[in-house]
Amino acid sequence: MSRNYRAIAFTEPVLEAQDQYGSRTSNDRTVRHRSGARRSGTGAADGTGPAPNTGAAETDAPDRIKDPLGPDERDFIAGRDGFYLATVARSGWPYVQFRGGPPGFVTSPDEHTLVWADFRGNRQYISTGNLAHDPRVSMIFMDYAHQVRLKVFGVASINDVRHQGASSSASAVPGYRAIVEREVRVEVTAFDWNCPQHITPRYTAEEVASVLQPLRHRVDALQAENDLLRGQAASLRSAPGAHPAPARQLKEDQ
């Protein structure tokens, strides 16, 4: 959990709910532990990797001090082929949409910024319109295969690239057949690694193919060996002086 995450997410009603369900003490302990790890430059943001060493005071407001993404967060995001984007409409209703592309279509040019090419979709432009009203976003990046998720808060800005040619934003995703309409940049404010509970493992076709490939090679090798043995057996049966195979054996070979 980065420094600003608590200030943004743990509002008074949230703290009251934590009191009601008995989790506030453990949450406070987790925040203190991770804060100490950040000050010393050691420990883990998600329990598996090093936490960012920020050095700023814990009381700094999130609108003044931004939490930098560490190498773990940036590498994780670079490997994703999609994420969930939450915005808020002028009506006050939240809206969540999936944003997808080839792995690595979300880039991190520096530790405070995320950028992606926004492709043409169903052309409702709900997220785009919501961001014109309120640029704050919440993003969830998922790795279903390893049951890992990263939550990010930030402030988005949109650059309309429809008349700038395909080279600017589309260069981040060469070979991907899609129309790029906007480039979205998010200034990261806070982030948190979430626990793996209740994440159902799911695998992409590429991930499954990498697991099945050795098995397919083994099946091919066994098939080739079987064909060779069948050929040798047929040669022996047809050799001069060979005893005819029993009827049962002939039926199995057919």
PDB file of C-alpha atoms in Angstrom:
ATOM      1  CA  MET A   1       0.000   0.000   0.000  1.00  0.00           C
ATOM      2  CA  SER A   2       1.526   3.304  -1.064  1.00  0.00           C
ATOM      3  CA  ARG A   3       1.486   6.356   1.192  1.00  0.00           C
ATOM      4  CA  ASN A   4      -1.448   8.156  -0.376  1.00  0.00           C
ATOM      5  CA  TYR A   5      -3.646   5.102  -0.762  1.00  0.00           C
ATOM      6  CA  ARG A   6      -4.882   5.220   2.825  1.00  0.00           C
ATOM      7  CA  ALA A   7      -5.692   8.944   2.617  1.00  0.00           C
ATOM      8  CA  ILE A   8      -7.761   8.396  -0.527  1.00  0.00           C
ATOM      9  CA  ALA A   9      -9.447   5.062   0.177  1.00  0.00           C
ATOM     10  CA  PHE A  10      -9.818   4.966   3.980  1.00  0.00           C
ATOM     11  CA  THR A  11     -12.505   7.618   4.421  1.00  0.00           C
ATOM     12  CA  GLU A  12     -14.425   7.994   7.682  1.00  0.00           C
ATOM     13  CA  PRO A  13     -17.274   5.687   6.554  1.00  0.00           C
ATOM     14  CA  VAL A  14     -14.658   3.113   5.506  1.00  0.00           C
ATOM     15  CA  LEU A  15     -12.950   3.312   8.902  1.00  0.00           C
ATOM     16  CA  GLU A  16     -16.319   2.947  10.602  1.00  0.00           C
ATOM     17  CA  ALA A  17     -16.977  -0.186   8.537  1.00  0.00           C
ATOM     18  CA  GLN A  18     -13.557  -1.552   9.529  1.00  0.00           C
ATOM     19  CA  ASP A  19     -14.456  -0.949  13.179  1.00  0.00           C
ATOM     20  CA  GLN A  20     -17.803  -2.656  12.706  1.00  0.00           C
ATOM     21  CA  TYR A  21     -16.278  -5.784  11.162  1.00  0.00           C
ATOM     22  CA  GLY A  22     -13.177  -5.862  13.340  1.00  0.00           C
ATOM     23  CA  SER A  23     -10.483  -5.235  10.727  1.00  0.00           C
ATOM     24  CA  ARG A  24      -9.295  -1.731  11.604  1.00  0.00           C
ATOM     25  CA  THR A  25      -6.541  -2.859  13.959  1.00  0.00           C
ATOM     26  CA  SER A  26      -5.045  -5.228  11.412  1.00  0.00           C
ATOM     27  CA  ASN A  27      -5.306  -2.581   8.670  1.00  0.00           C
ATOM     28  CA  ASP A  28      -3.556  -0.024  10.871  1.00  0.00           C
ATOM     29  CA  ARG A  29      -0.835  -2.557  11.643  1.00  0.00           C
ATOM     30  CA  THR A  30      -0.361  -3.274   7.940  1.00  0.00           C
ATOM     31  CA  VAL A  31      -0.084   0.445   7.154  1.00  0.00           C
ATOM     32  CA  ARG A  32       2.506   0.975   9.909  1.00  0.00           C
ATOM     33  CA  HIS A  33       4.531  -2.030   8.747  1.00  0.00           C
ATOM     34  CA  ARG A  34       4.598  -0.904   5.122  1.00  0.00           C
ATOM     35  CA  SER A  35       5.342   2.691   6.112  1.00  0.00           C
ATOM     36  CA  GLY A  36       8.375   1.504   8.049  1.00  0.00           C
ATOM     37  CA  ALA A  37       9.478  -0.587   5.093  1.00  0.00           C
ATOM     38  CA  ARG A  38       9.231   2.414   2.781  1.00  0.00           C
ATOM     39  CA  ARG A  39      11.254   4.634   5.106  1.00  0.00           C
ATOM     40  CA  SER A  40      14.027   2.039   5.260  1.00  0.00           C
ATOM     41  CA  GLY A  41      13.775   1.262   1.543  1.00  0.00           C
ATOM     42  CA  THR A  42      13.059  -2.415   2.226  1.00  0.00           C
ATOM     43  CA  GLY A  43       9.996  -4.601   2.501  1.00  0.00           C
ATOM     44  CA  ALA A  44       7.221  -5.252   0.042  1.00  0.00           C
ATOM     45  CA  ALA A  45       4.335  -3.280  -1.309  1.00  0.00           C
ATOM     46  CA  ASP A  46       2.443  -6.504  -1.989  1.00  0.00           C
ATOM     47  CA  GLY A  47       4.305  -8.963   0.186  1.00  0.00           C
ATOM     48  CA  THR A  48       6.357 -10.252  -2.748  1.00  0.00           C
ATOM     49  CA  GLY A  49       8.651  -7.443  -3.885  1.00  0.00           C
ATOM     50  CA  PRO A  50      10.457  -4.300  -2.723  1.00  0.00           C
ATOM     51  CA  ALA A  51       8.398  -1.305  -1.726  1.00  0.00           C
ATOM     52  CA  PRO A  52       9.229   2.128  -3.139  1.00  0.00           C
ATOM     53  CA  ASN A  53      11.470   4.313  -0.982  1.00  0.00           C
ATOM     54  CA  THR A  54       9.694   7.663  -1.108  1.00  0.00           C
ATOM     55  CA  GLY A  55      11.057   9.535   1.917  1.00  0.00           C
ATOM     56  CA  ALA A  56       8.192  12.067   2.132  1.00  0.00           C
ATOM     57  CA  ALA A  57       6.145  12.624   5.265  1.00  0.00           C
ATOM     58  CA  GLU A  58       3.133  10.379   5.827  1.00  0.00           C
ATOM     59  CA  THR A  59       0.934  13.435   6.361  1.00  0.00           C
ATOM     60  CA  ASP A  60       1.604  14.958   2.927  1.00  0.00           C
ATOM     61  CA  ALA A  61      -1.650  15.423   1.030  1.00  0.00           C
ATOM     62  CA  PRO A  62      -2.111  13.173  -2.008  1.00  0.00           C
ATOM     63  CA  ASP A  63      -2.820  16.202  -4.216  1.00  0.00           C
ATOM     64  CA  ARG A  64       0.678  17.561  -3.486  1.00  0.00           C
ATOM     65  CA  ILE A  65       2.833  14.440  -3.271  1.00  0.00           C
ATOM     66  CA  LYS A  66       2.448  11.601  -5.745  1.00  0.00           C
ATOM     67  CA  ASP A  67       3.420   8.037  -4.893  1.00  0.00           C
ATOM     68  CA  PRO A  68       6.027   6.798  -7.390  1.00  0.00           C
ATOM     69  CA  LEU A  69       5.561   3.429  -9.028  1.00  0.00           C
ATOM     70  CA  GLY A  70       8.399   1.055  -8.251  1.00  0.00           C
ATOM     71  CA  PRO A  71      10.074  -1.429 -10.607  1.00  0.00           C
ATOM     72  CA  ASP A  72       7.684  -4.191  -9.481  1.00  0.00           C
ATOM     73  CA  GLU A  73       4.598  -2.145 -10.330  1.00  0.00           C
ATOM     74  CA  ARG A  74       5.937  -0.934 -13.680  1.00  0.00           C
ATOM     75  CA  ASP A  75       7.041  -4.426 -14.752  1.00  0.00           C
ATOM     76  CA  PHE A  76       3.693  -5.889 -13.716  1.00  0.00           C
ATOM     77  CA  ILE A  77       1.728  -3.303 -15.709  1.00  0.00           C
ATOM     78  CA  ALA A  78       3.994  -3.767 -18.740  1.00  0.00           C
ATOM     79  CA  GLY A  79       3.008  -7.439 -18.880  1.00  0.00           C
ATOM     80  CA  ARG A  80      -0.745  -6.905 -18.869  1.00  0.00           C
ATOM     81  CA  ASP A  81      -3.037  -7.053 -21.899  1.00  0.00           C
ATOM     82  CA  GLY A  82      -5.894  -5.171 -20.264  1.00  0.00           C
ATOM     83  CA  PHE A  83      -7.231  -3.489 -17.144  1.00  0.00           C
ATOM     84  CA  TYR A  84     -10.444  -2.186 -15.603  1.00  0.00           C
ATOM     85  CA  LEU A  85     -10.981   1.579 -15.654  1.00  0.00           C
ATOM     86  CA  ALA A  86     -13.417   3.297 -13.279  1.00  0.00           C
ATOM     87  CA  THR A  87     -14.709   6.837 -13.813  1.00  0.00           C
ATOM     88  CA  VAL A  88     -17.590   8.857 -12.335  1.00  0.00           C
ATOM     89  CA  ALA A  89     -20.372  10.465 -14.367  1.00  0.00           C
ATOM     90  CA  ARG A  90     -21.782  13.916 -13.751  1.00  0.00           C
ATOM     91  CA  SER A  91     -24.877  12.132 -12.428  1.00  0.00           C
ATOM     92  CA  GLY A  92     -22.698  10.718  -9.644  1.00  0.00           C
ATOM     93  CA  TRP A  93     -22.912   7.145 -10.904  1.00  0.00           C
ATOM     94  CA  PRO A  94     -19.673   5.161 -11.201  1.00  0.00           C
ATOM     95  CA  TYR A  95     -18.806   3.524 -14.506  1.00  0.00           C
ATOM     96  CA  VAL A  96     -16.364   0.663 -15.059  1.00  0.00           C
ATOM     97  CA  GLN A  97     -15.054  -0.427 -18.423  1.00  0.00           C
ATOM     98  CA  PHE A  98     -12.445  -2.905 -19.588  1.00  0.00           C
ATOM     99  CA  ARG A  99      -9.580  -1.503 -21.641  1.00  0.00           C
ATOM    100  CA  GLY A 100      -7.660  -4.073 -23.667  1.00  0.00           C
ATOM    101  CA  GLY A 101      -4.858  -4.406 -26.166  1.00  0.00           C
ATOM    102  CA  PRO A 102      -1.705  -6.413 -26.770  1.00  0.00           C
ATOM    103  CA  PRO A 103       0.563  -7.062 -23.765  1.00  0.00           C
ATOM    104  CA  GLY A 104       2.505  -3.895 -22.993  1.00  0.00           C
ATOM    105  CA  PHE A 105       0.053  -1.448 -24.564  1.00  0.00           C
ATOM    106  CA  VAL A 106       0.020   0.422 -21.243  1.00  0.00           C
ATOM    107  CA  THR A 107       3.432   2.029 -20.853  1.00  0.00           C
ATOM    108  CA  SER A 108       5.132   3.799 -17.974  1.00  0.00           C
ATOM    109  CA  PRO A 109       7.468   6.502 -19.325  1.00  0.00           C
ATOM    110  CA  ASP A 110       8.388   7.481 -15.769  1.00  0.00           C
ATOM    111  CA  GLU A 111       7.582   6.425 -12.209  1.00  0.00           C
ATOM    112  CA  HIS A 112       4.627   8.812 -11.951  1.00  0.00           C
ATOM    113  CA  THR A 113       2.917   8.246 -15.300  1.00  0.00           C
ATOM    114  CA  LEU A 114       0.920   5.616 -17.181  1.00  0.00           C
ATOM    115  CA  VAL A 115       0.091   6.041 -20.876  1.00  0.00           C
ATOM    116  CA  TRP A 116      -1.975   4.021 -23.317  1.00  0.00           C
ATOM    117  CA  ALA A 117      -3.427   4.343 -26.796  1.00  0.00           C
ATOM    118  CA  ASP A 118      -7.208   4.454 -26.527  1.00  0.00           C
ATOM    119  CA  PHE A 119      -8.681   2.411 -29.370  1.00  0.00           C
ATOM    120  CA  ARG A 120     -12.019   2.946 -31.067  1.00  0.00           C
ATOM    121  CA  GLY A 121     -14.675   0.706 -29.493  1.00  0.00           C
ATOM    122  CA  ASN A 122     -18.465   0.870 -29.370  1.00  0.00           C
ATOM    123  CA  ARG A 123     -18.299   4.668 -29.751  1.00  0.00           C
ATOM    124  CA  GLN A 124     -20.426   5.477 -26.710  1.00  0.00           C
ATOM    125  CA  TYR A 125     -17.520   7.493 -25.221  1.00  0.00           C
ATOM    126  CA  ILE A 126     -18.816   7.156 -21.673  1.00  0.00           C
ATOM    127  CA  SER A 127     -15.386   7.033 -20.035  1.00  0.00           C
ATOM    128  CA  THR A 128     -14.160   9.874 -22.264  1.00  0.00           C
ATOM    129  CA  GLY A 129     -17.116  12.069 -21.323  1.00  0.00           C
ATOM    130  CA  ASN A 130     -16.799  11.217 -17.648  1.00  0.00           C
ATOM    131  CA  LEU A 131     -13.130  12.235 -17.666  1.00  0.00           C
ATOM    132  CA  ALA A 132     -14.070  15.625 -19.098  1.00  0.00           C
ATOM    133  CA  HIS A 133     -16.231  16.074 -15.995  1.00  0.00           C
ATOM    134  CA  ASP A 134     -13.907  14.506 -13.402  1.00  0.00           C
ATOM    135  CA  PRO A 135     -10.378  13.393 -14.391  1.00  0.00           C
ATOM    136  CA  ARG A 136      -9.909  11.117 -11.376  1.00  0.00           C
ATOM    137  CA  VAL A 137      -9.687   7.419 -12.188  1.00  0.00           C
ATOM    138  CA  SER A 138      -9.288   4.103 -10.468  1.00  0.00           C
ATOM    139  CA  MET A 139      -7.619   1.237 -12.332  1.00  0.00           C
ATOM    140  CA  ILE A 140      -7.288  -2.463 -11.552  1.00  0.00           C
ATOM    141  CA  PHE A 141      -4.631  -4.554 -13.317  1.00  0.00           C
ATOM    142  CA  MET A 142      -5.146  -8.322 -13.084  1.00  0.00           C
ATOM    143  CA  ASP A 143      -2.897 -11.341 -13.471  1.00  0.00           C
ATOM    144  CA  TYR A 144      -5.454 -14.125 -13.198  1.00  0.00           C
ATOM    145  CA  ALA A 145      -2.970 -16.922 -13.791  1.00  0.00           C
ATOM    146  CA  HIS A 146      -0.910 -15.948 -10.730  1.00  0.00           C
ATOM    147  CA  GLN A 147      -3.846 -14.496  -8.721  1.00  0.00           C
ATOM    148  CA  VAL A 148      -2.339 -11.019  -8.421  1.00  0.00           C
ATOM    149  CA  ARG A 149      -4.022  -7.621  -8.751  1.00  0.00           C
ATOM    150  CA  LEU A 150      -2.730  -4.054  -8.561  1.00  0.00           C
ATOM    151  CA  LYS A 151      -5.052  -1.117  -7.825  1.00  0.00           C
ATOM    152  CA  VAL A 152      -4.090   2.388  -8.969  1.00  0.00           C
ATOM    153  CA  PHE A 153      -5.539   5.841  -8.273  1.00  0.00           C
ATOM    154  CA  GLY A 154      -4.653   8.699 -10.591  1.00  0.00           C
ATOM    155  CA  VAL A 155      -5.646  11.773 -12.573  1.00  0.00           C
ATOM    156  CA  ALA A 156      -6.154  11.355 -16.314  1.00  0.00           C
ATOM    157  CA  SER A 157      -5.703  13.673 -19.257  1.00  0.00           C
ATOM    158  CA  ILE A 158      -6.761  12.955 -22.836  1.00  0.00           C
ATOM    159  CA  ASN A 159      -5.057  13.927 -26.075  1.00  0.00           C
ATOM    160  CA  ASP A 160      -7.172  13.609 -29.236  1.00  0.00           C
ATOM    161  CA  VAL A 161      -4.834  12.092 -31.842  1.00  0.00           C
ATOM    162  CA  ARG A 162      -7.315  11.410 -34.642  1.00  0.00           C
ATOM    163  CA  HIS A 163      -5.772  14.087 -36.874  1.00  0.00           C
ATOM    164  CA  GLN A 164      -2.150  13.610 -35.854  1.00  0.00           C
ATOM    165  CA  GLY A 165      -1.477  10.483 -37.893  1.00  0.00           C
ATOM    166  CA  ALA A 166      -0.975   6.963 -36.624  1.00  0.00           C
ATOM    167  CA  SER A 167       2.670   7.314 -35.659  1.00  0.00           C
ATOM    168  CA  SER A 168       2.373   9.062 -32.296  1.00  0.00           C
ATOM    169  CA  SER A 169       0.208   6.789 -30.134  1.00  0.00           C
ATOM    170  CA  ALA A 170      -0.006   3.754 -32.386  1.00  0.00           C
ATOM    171  CA  SER A 171       3.793   3.372 -32.274  1.00  0.00           C
ATOM    172  CA  ALA A 172       3.399   1.884 -28.784  1.00  0.00           C
ATOM    173  CA  VAL A 173       1.481  -1.061 -30.275  1.00  0.00           C
ATOM    174  CA  PRO A 174       3.058  -1.866 -33.649  1.00  0.00           C
ATOM    175  CA  GLY A 175       1.201  -4.461 -35.666  1.00  0.00           C
ATOM    176  CA  TYR A 176      -1.996  -4.196 -33.629  1.00  0.00           C
ATOM    177  CA  ARG A 177      -4.933  -3.616 -35.952  1.00  0.00           C
ATOM    178  CA  ALA A 178      -7.039  -0.936 -34.287  1.00  0.00           C
ATOM    179  CA  ILE A 179      -7.952   2.707 -34.775  1.00  0.00           C
ATOM    180  CA  VAL A 180      -6.309   4.946 -32.182  1.00  0.00           C
ATOM    181  CA  GLU A 181      -8.525   7.908 -31.313  1.00  0.00           C
ATOM    182  CA  ARG A 182      -6.965   9.193 -28.105  1.00  0.00           C
ATOM    183  CA  GLU A 183      -3.858   8.990 -26.006  1.00  0.00           C
ATOM    184  CA  VAL A 184      -4.632   8.790 -22.294  1.00  0.00           C
ATOM    185  CA  ARG A 185      -2.052   9.788 -19.685  1.00  0.00           C
ATOM    186  CA  VAL A 186      -2.600   9.119 -15.991  1.00  0.00           C
ATOM    187  CA  GLU A 187      -0.603  10.846 -13.296  1.00  0.00           C
ATOM    188  CA  VAL A 188      -0.430   8.168 -10.608  1.00  0.00           C
ATOM    189  CA  THR A 189      -1.475   9.318  -7.139  1.00  0.00           C
ATOM    190  CA  ALA A 190      -1.504   6.052  -5.156  1.00  0.00           C
ATOM    191  CA  PHE A 191      -1.556   2.290  -5.553  1.00  0.00           C
ATOM    192  CA  ASP A 192      -1.971  -0.926  -3.601  1.00  0.00           C
ATOM    193  CA  TRP A 193      -1.355  -4.610  -4.227  1.00  0.00           C
ATOM    194  CA  ASN A 194      -4.435  -6.619  -3.329  1.00  0.00           C
ATOM    195  CA  CYS A 195      -4.608 -10.032  -1.699  1.00  0.00           C
ATOM    196  CA  PRO A 196      -5.049 -13.113  -3.917  1.00  0.00           C
ATOM    197  CA  GLN A 197      -8.197 -14.324  -2.190  1.00  0.00           C
ATOM    198  CA  HIS A 198     -11.149 -15.192  -4.415  1.00  0.00           C
ATOM    199  CA  ILE A 199      -9.270 -14.578  -7.686  1.00  0.00           C
ATOM    200  CA  THR A 200     -10.190 -17.494  -9.928  1.00  0.00           C
ATOM    201  CA  PRO A 201      -7.141 -18.557 -11.961  1.00  0.00           C
ATOM    202  CA  ARG A 202      -7.697 -18.009 -15.678  1.00  0.00           C
ATOM    203  CA  TYR A 203      -5.285 -18.458 -18.539  1.00  0.00           C
ATOM    204  CA  THR A 204      -4.908 -16.876 -21.958  1.00  0.00           C
ATOM    205  CA  ALA A 205      -4.627 -18.984 -25.099  1.00  0.00           C
ATOM    206  CA  GLU A 206      -0.914 -18.124 -25.243  1.00  0.00           C
ATOM    207  CA  GLU A 207      -0.359 -19.236 -21.645  1.00  0.00           C
ATOM    208  CA  VAL A 208      -2.165 -22.522 -22.267  1.00  0.00           C
ATOM    209  CA  ALA A 209      -0.245 -23.082 -25.512  1.00  0.00           C
ATOM    210  CA  SER A 210       3.092 -22.723 -23.731  1.00  0.00           C
ATOM    211  CA  VAL A 211       2.087 -25.434 -21.263  1.00  0.00           C
ATOM    212  CA  LEU A 212       0.675 -27.769 -23.903  1.00  0.00           C
ATOM    213  CA  GLN A 213       3.543 -27.415 -26.370  1.00  0.00           C
ATOM    214  CA  PRO A 214       5.872 -29.945 -24.625  1.00  0.00           C
ATOM    215  CA  LEU A 215       2.956 -32.378 -24.347  1.00  0.00           C
ATOM    216  CA  ARG A 216       2.215 -32.014 -28.052  1.00  0.00           C
ATOM    217  CA  HIS A 217       5.869 -32.697 -28.877  1.00  0.00           C
ATOM    218  CA  ARG A 218       5.746 -35.807 -26.683  1.00  0.00           C
ATOM    219  CA  VAL A 219       2.554 -37.047 -28.369  1.00  0.00           C
ATOM    220  CA  ASP A 220       4.131 -36.495 -31.795  1.00  0.00           C
ATOM    221  CA  ALA A 221       7.238 -38.438 -30.730  1.00  0.00           C
ATOM    222  CA  LEU A 222       5.152 -41.319 -29.384  1.00  0.00           C
ATOM    223  CA  GLN A 223       3.059 -41.407 -32.558  1.00  0.00           C
ATOM    224  CA  ALA A 224       6.216 -41.555 -34.685  1.00  0.00           C
ATOM    225  CA  GLU A 225       7.632 -44.340 -32.492  1.00  0.00           C
ATOM    226  CA  ASN A 226       4.366 -46.256 -32.701  1.00  0.00           C
ATOM    227  CA  ASP A 227       4.305 -45.964 -36.503  1.00  0.00           C
ATOM    228  CA  LEU A 228       7.887 -47.242 -36.651  1.00  0.00           C
ATOM    229  CA  LEU A 229       7.123 -50.252 -34.447  1.00  0.00           C
ATOM    230  CA  ARG A 230       4.019 -51.086 -36.458  1.00  0.00           C
ATOM    231  CA  GLY A 231       6.077 -50.991 -39.642  1.00  0.00           C
ATOM    232  CA  GLN A 232       8.718 -53.269 -38.130  1.00  0.00           C
ATOM    233  CA  ALA A 233       6.056 -55.698 -36.913  1.00  0.00           C
ATOM    234  CA  ALA A 234       4.453 -55.808 -40.368  1.00  0.00           C
ATOM    235  CA  SER A 235       7.851 -56.539 -41.955  1.00  0.00           C
ATOM    236  CA  LEU A 236       8.473 -59.417 -39.570  1.00  0.00           C
ATOM    237  CA  ARG A 237       5.071 -60.947 -40.291  1.00  0.00           C
ATOM    238  CA  SER A 238       5.619 -60.775 -44.042  1.00  0.00           C
ATOM    239  CA  ALA A 239       9.153 -62.202 -43.943  1.00  0.00           C
ATOM    240  CA  PRO A 240       9.689 -65.732 -45.450  1.00  0.00           C
ATOM    241  CA  GLY A 241       9.077 -68.437 -42.843  1.00  0.00           C
ATOM    242  CA  ALA A 242       7.248 -66.093 -40.482  1.00  0.00           C
ATOM    243  CA  HIS A 243       4.372 -67.654 -38.580  1.00  0.00           C
ATOM    244  CA  PRO A 244       0.995 -66.078 -39.344  1.00  0.00           C
ATOM    245  CA  ALA A 245      -0.254 -63.795 -36.619  1.00  0.00           C
ATOM    246  CA  PRO A 246      -3.229 -64.960 -34.567  1.00  0.00           C
ATOM    247  CA  ALA A 247      -6.605 -63.701 -35.750  1.00  0.00           C
ATOM    248  CA  ARG A 248      -6.944 -61.530 -32.643  1.00  0.00           C
ATOM    249  CA  GLN A 249      -3.599 -59.840 -33.330  1.00  0.00           C
ATOM    250  CA  LEU A 250      -4.529 -59.198 -36.946  1.00  0.00           C
ATOM    251  CA  LYS A 251      -7.767 -57.551 -35.867  1.00  0.00           C
ATOM    252  CA  GLU A 252      -5.933 -55.273 -33.396  1.00  0.00           C
ATOM    253  CA  ASP A 253      -3.484 -54.194 -36.074  1.00  0.00           C
ATOM    254  CA  GLN A 254      -6.183 -53.248 -38.543  1.00  0.00           C
TER     255      GLN A 254
END
